[in-house]
Short mmCIF file of C-alpha atoms and ligand atoms in Angstrom, two decimals:
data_model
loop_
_atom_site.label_atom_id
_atom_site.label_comp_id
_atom_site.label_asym_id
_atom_site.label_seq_id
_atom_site.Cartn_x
_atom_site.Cartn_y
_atom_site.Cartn_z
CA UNK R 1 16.30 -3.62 -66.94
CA UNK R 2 13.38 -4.37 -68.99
CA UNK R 3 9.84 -4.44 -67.25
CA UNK R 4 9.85 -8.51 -66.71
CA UNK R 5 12.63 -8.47 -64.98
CA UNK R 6 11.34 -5.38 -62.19
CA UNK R 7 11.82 -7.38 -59.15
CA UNK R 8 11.01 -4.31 -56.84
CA UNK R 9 8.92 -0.90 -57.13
CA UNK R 10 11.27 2.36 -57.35
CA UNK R 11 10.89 4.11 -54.34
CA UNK R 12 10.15 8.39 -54.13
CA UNK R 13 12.63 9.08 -51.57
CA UNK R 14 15.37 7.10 -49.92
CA UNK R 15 18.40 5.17 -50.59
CA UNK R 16 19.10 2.19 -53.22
CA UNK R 17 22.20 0.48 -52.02
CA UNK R 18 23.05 -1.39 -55.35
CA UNK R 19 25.57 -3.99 -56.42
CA UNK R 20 26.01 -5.25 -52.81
CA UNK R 21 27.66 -8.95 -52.93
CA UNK R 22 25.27 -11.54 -52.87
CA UNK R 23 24.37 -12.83 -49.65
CA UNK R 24 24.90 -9.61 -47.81
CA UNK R 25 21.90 -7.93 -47.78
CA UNK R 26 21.08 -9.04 -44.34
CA UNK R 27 24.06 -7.50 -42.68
CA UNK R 28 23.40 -4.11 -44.49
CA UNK R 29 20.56 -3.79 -42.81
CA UNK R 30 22.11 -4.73 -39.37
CA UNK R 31 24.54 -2.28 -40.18
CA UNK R 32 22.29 0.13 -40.78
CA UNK R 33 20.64 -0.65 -37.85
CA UNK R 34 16.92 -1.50 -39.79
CA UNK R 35 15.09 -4.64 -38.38
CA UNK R 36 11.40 -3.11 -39.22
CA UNK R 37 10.43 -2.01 -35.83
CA UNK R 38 11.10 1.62 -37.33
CA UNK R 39 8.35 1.15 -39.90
CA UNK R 40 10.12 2.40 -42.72
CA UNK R 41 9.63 1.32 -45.82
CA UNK R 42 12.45 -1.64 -46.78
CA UNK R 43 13.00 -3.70 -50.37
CA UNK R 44 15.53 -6.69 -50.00
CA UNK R 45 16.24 -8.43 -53.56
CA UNK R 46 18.81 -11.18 -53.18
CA UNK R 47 21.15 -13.11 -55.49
CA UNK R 48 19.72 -11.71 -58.47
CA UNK R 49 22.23 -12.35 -61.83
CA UNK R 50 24.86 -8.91 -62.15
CA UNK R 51 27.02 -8.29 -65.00
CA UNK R 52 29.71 -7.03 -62.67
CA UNK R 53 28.78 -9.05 -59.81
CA UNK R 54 27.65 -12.22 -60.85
CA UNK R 55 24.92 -12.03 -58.52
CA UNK R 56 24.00 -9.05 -55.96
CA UNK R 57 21.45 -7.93 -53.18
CA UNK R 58 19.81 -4.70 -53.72
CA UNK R 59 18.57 -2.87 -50.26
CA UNK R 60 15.88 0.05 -50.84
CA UNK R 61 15.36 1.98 -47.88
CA UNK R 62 12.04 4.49 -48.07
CA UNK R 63 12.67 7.80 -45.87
CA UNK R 64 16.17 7.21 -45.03
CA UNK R 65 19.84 9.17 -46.05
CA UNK R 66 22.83 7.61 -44.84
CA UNK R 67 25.62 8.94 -42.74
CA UNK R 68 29.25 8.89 -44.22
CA UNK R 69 30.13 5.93 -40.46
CA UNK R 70 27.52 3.94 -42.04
CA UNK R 71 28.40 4.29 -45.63
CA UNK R 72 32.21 3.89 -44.05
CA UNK R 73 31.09 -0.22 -42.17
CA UNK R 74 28.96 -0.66 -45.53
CA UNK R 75 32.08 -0.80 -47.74
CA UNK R 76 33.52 -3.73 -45.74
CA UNK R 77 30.90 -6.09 -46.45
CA UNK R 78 30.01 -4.72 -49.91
CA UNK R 79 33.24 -3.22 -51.40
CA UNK R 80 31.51 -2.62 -54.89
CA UNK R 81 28.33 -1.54 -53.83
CA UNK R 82 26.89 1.96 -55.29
CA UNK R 83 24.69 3.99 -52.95
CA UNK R 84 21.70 5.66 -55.04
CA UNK R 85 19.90 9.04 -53.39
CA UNK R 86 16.67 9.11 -54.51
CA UNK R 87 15.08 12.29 -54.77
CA UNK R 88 11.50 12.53 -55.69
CA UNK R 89 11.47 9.04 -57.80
CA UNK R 90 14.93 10.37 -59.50
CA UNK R 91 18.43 8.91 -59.00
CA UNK R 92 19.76 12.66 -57.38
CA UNK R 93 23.04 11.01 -56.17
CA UNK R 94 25.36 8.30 -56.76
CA UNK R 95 28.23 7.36 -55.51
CA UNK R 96 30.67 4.05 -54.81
CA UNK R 97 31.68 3.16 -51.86
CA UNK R 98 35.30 3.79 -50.88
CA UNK R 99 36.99 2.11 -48.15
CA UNK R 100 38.43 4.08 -45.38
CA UNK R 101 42.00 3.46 -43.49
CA UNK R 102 39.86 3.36 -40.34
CA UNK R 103 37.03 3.10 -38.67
CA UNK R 104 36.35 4.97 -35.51
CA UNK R 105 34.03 4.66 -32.65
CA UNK R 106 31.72 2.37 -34.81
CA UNK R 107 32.76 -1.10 -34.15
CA UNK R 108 32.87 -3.03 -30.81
CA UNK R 109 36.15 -5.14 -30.26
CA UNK R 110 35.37 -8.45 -29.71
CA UNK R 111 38.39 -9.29 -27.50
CA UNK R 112 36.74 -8.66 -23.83
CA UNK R 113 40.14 -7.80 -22.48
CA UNK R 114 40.76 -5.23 -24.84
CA UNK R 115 41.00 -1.67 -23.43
CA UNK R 116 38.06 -0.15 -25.53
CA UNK R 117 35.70 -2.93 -23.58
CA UNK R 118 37.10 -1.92 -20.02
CA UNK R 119 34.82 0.93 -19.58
CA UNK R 120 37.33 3.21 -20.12
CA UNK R 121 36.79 6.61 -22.26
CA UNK R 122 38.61 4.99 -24.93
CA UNK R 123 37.07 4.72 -28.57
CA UNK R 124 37.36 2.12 -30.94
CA UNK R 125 39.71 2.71 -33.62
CA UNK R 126 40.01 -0.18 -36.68
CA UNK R 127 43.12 -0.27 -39.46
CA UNK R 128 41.20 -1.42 -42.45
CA UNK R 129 43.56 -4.20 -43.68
CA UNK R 130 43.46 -6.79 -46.76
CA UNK R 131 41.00 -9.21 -44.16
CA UNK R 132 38.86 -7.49 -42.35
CA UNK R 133 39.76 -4.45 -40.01
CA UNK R 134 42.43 -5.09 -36.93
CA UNK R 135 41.77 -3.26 -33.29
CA UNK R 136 44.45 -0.47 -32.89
CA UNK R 137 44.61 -1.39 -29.05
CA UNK R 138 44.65 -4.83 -29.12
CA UNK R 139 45.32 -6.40 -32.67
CA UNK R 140 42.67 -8.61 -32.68
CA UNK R 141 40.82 -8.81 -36.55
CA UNK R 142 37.54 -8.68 -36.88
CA UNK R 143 36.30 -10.89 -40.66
CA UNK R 144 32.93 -11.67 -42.15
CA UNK R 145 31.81 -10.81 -38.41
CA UNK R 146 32.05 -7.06 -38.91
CA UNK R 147 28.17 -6.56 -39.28
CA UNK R 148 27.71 -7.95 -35.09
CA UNK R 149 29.98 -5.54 -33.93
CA UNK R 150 28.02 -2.46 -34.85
CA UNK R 151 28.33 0.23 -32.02
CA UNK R 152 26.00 2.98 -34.05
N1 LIG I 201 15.85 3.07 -58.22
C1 LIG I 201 14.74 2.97 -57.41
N2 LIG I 201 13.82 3.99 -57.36
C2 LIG I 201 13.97 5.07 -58.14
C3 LIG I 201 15.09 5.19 -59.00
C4 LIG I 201 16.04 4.15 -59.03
O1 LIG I 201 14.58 1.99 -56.67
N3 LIG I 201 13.03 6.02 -58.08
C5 LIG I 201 16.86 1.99 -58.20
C6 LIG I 201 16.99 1.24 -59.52
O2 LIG I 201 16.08 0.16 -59.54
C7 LIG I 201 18.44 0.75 -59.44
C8 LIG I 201 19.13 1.86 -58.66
O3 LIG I 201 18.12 2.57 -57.96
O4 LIG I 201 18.52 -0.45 -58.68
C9 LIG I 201 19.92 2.79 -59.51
O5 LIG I 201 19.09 3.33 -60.48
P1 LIG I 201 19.65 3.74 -61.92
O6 LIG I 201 20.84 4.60 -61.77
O7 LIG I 201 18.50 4.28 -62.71
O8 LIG I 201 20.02 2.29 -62.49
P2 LIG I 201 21.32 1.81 -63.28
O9 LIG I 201 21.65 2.77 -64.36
O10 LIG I 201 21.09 0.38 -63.66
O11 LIG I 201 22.43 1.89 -62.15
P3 LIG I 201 24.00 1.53 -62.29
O12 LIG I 201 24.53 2.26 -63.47
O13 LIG I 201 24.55 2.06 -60.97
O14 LIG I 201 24.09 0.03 -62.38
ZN1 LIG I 202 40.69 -4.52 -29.24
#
């Protein structure tokens, strides 16, 4: 990227999630459970033009390393994204995003009947299917809704 086209600063430590779908950025933070009040430093860049992508969101997050459940819900909203460790201003990691068969104990089923919401110690377990993800106890899929039903 040439210097007219630097949207954001690079940050000295923290995580670039890159190539996240357009539109999305929003419920990667949610996901990652970021609405400001922590006071860490945060870079949203939205619908900006992609080669891959068409257009994508960019998420910087200053101070912050990721844990494989989050990385794990991340990769249902933003399938091609690349998560970028940075390391004293230097890309130290990167790595895509795979997604997992399941998802445990990290999403809430929506169905109130289901067993996981009957205060029971049950956890929530998710099939990752073609769709969305589908509740191993009750069937019920969960879509573009995933990012609500964050339990972390
Ligand atoms: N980045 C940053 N701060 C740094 C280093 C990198 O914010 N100190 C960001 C870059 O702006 C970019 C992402 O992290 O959005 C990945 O950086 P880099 O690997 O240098 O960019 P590309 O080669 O374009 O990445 P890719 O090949 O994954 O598209
Ligand atoms: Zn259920």
């Amino acid at each position: 990227m040439s210097d007219h086209e630097l949207r954001v600063s690079k940050i000295r430590n923290g995580t670039v999630i890159d190539h996240v779908e357009g539109g999305q950025a929003l419920n990667v933070l949610a996901i990652l459970g970021i609405d400001g009040s922590e006071g860490l430093g945060v870079s949203v860049v939205m619908n900006v033009p992609s080669d891959r992508l068409g257009r994508k969101d960019v998420v910087k997050v200053e101070g912050r390393e990721l844990s494989q459940s989050e990385v794990d819900v991340l990769s249902l909203i933003a399938p091609e994204a690349t998560i970028n460790i940075i390391r004293e201003f230097e890309v130290a990691e990167k790595n895509r995003v795979t997604r997992p068969d399941t998802v445990s104990g990290v999403l809430s089923c929506p169905n109130r009947n289901c067993i996981t919401n009957a205060g029971e110690p049950v956890e929530t377990r998710f099939d990752v299917v073609a769709d969305g993800v589908r509740c191993d106890y009750c069937s019920t899929i969960l879509r573009t809704d995933i990012a609500e039903h964050i339990d972390v």
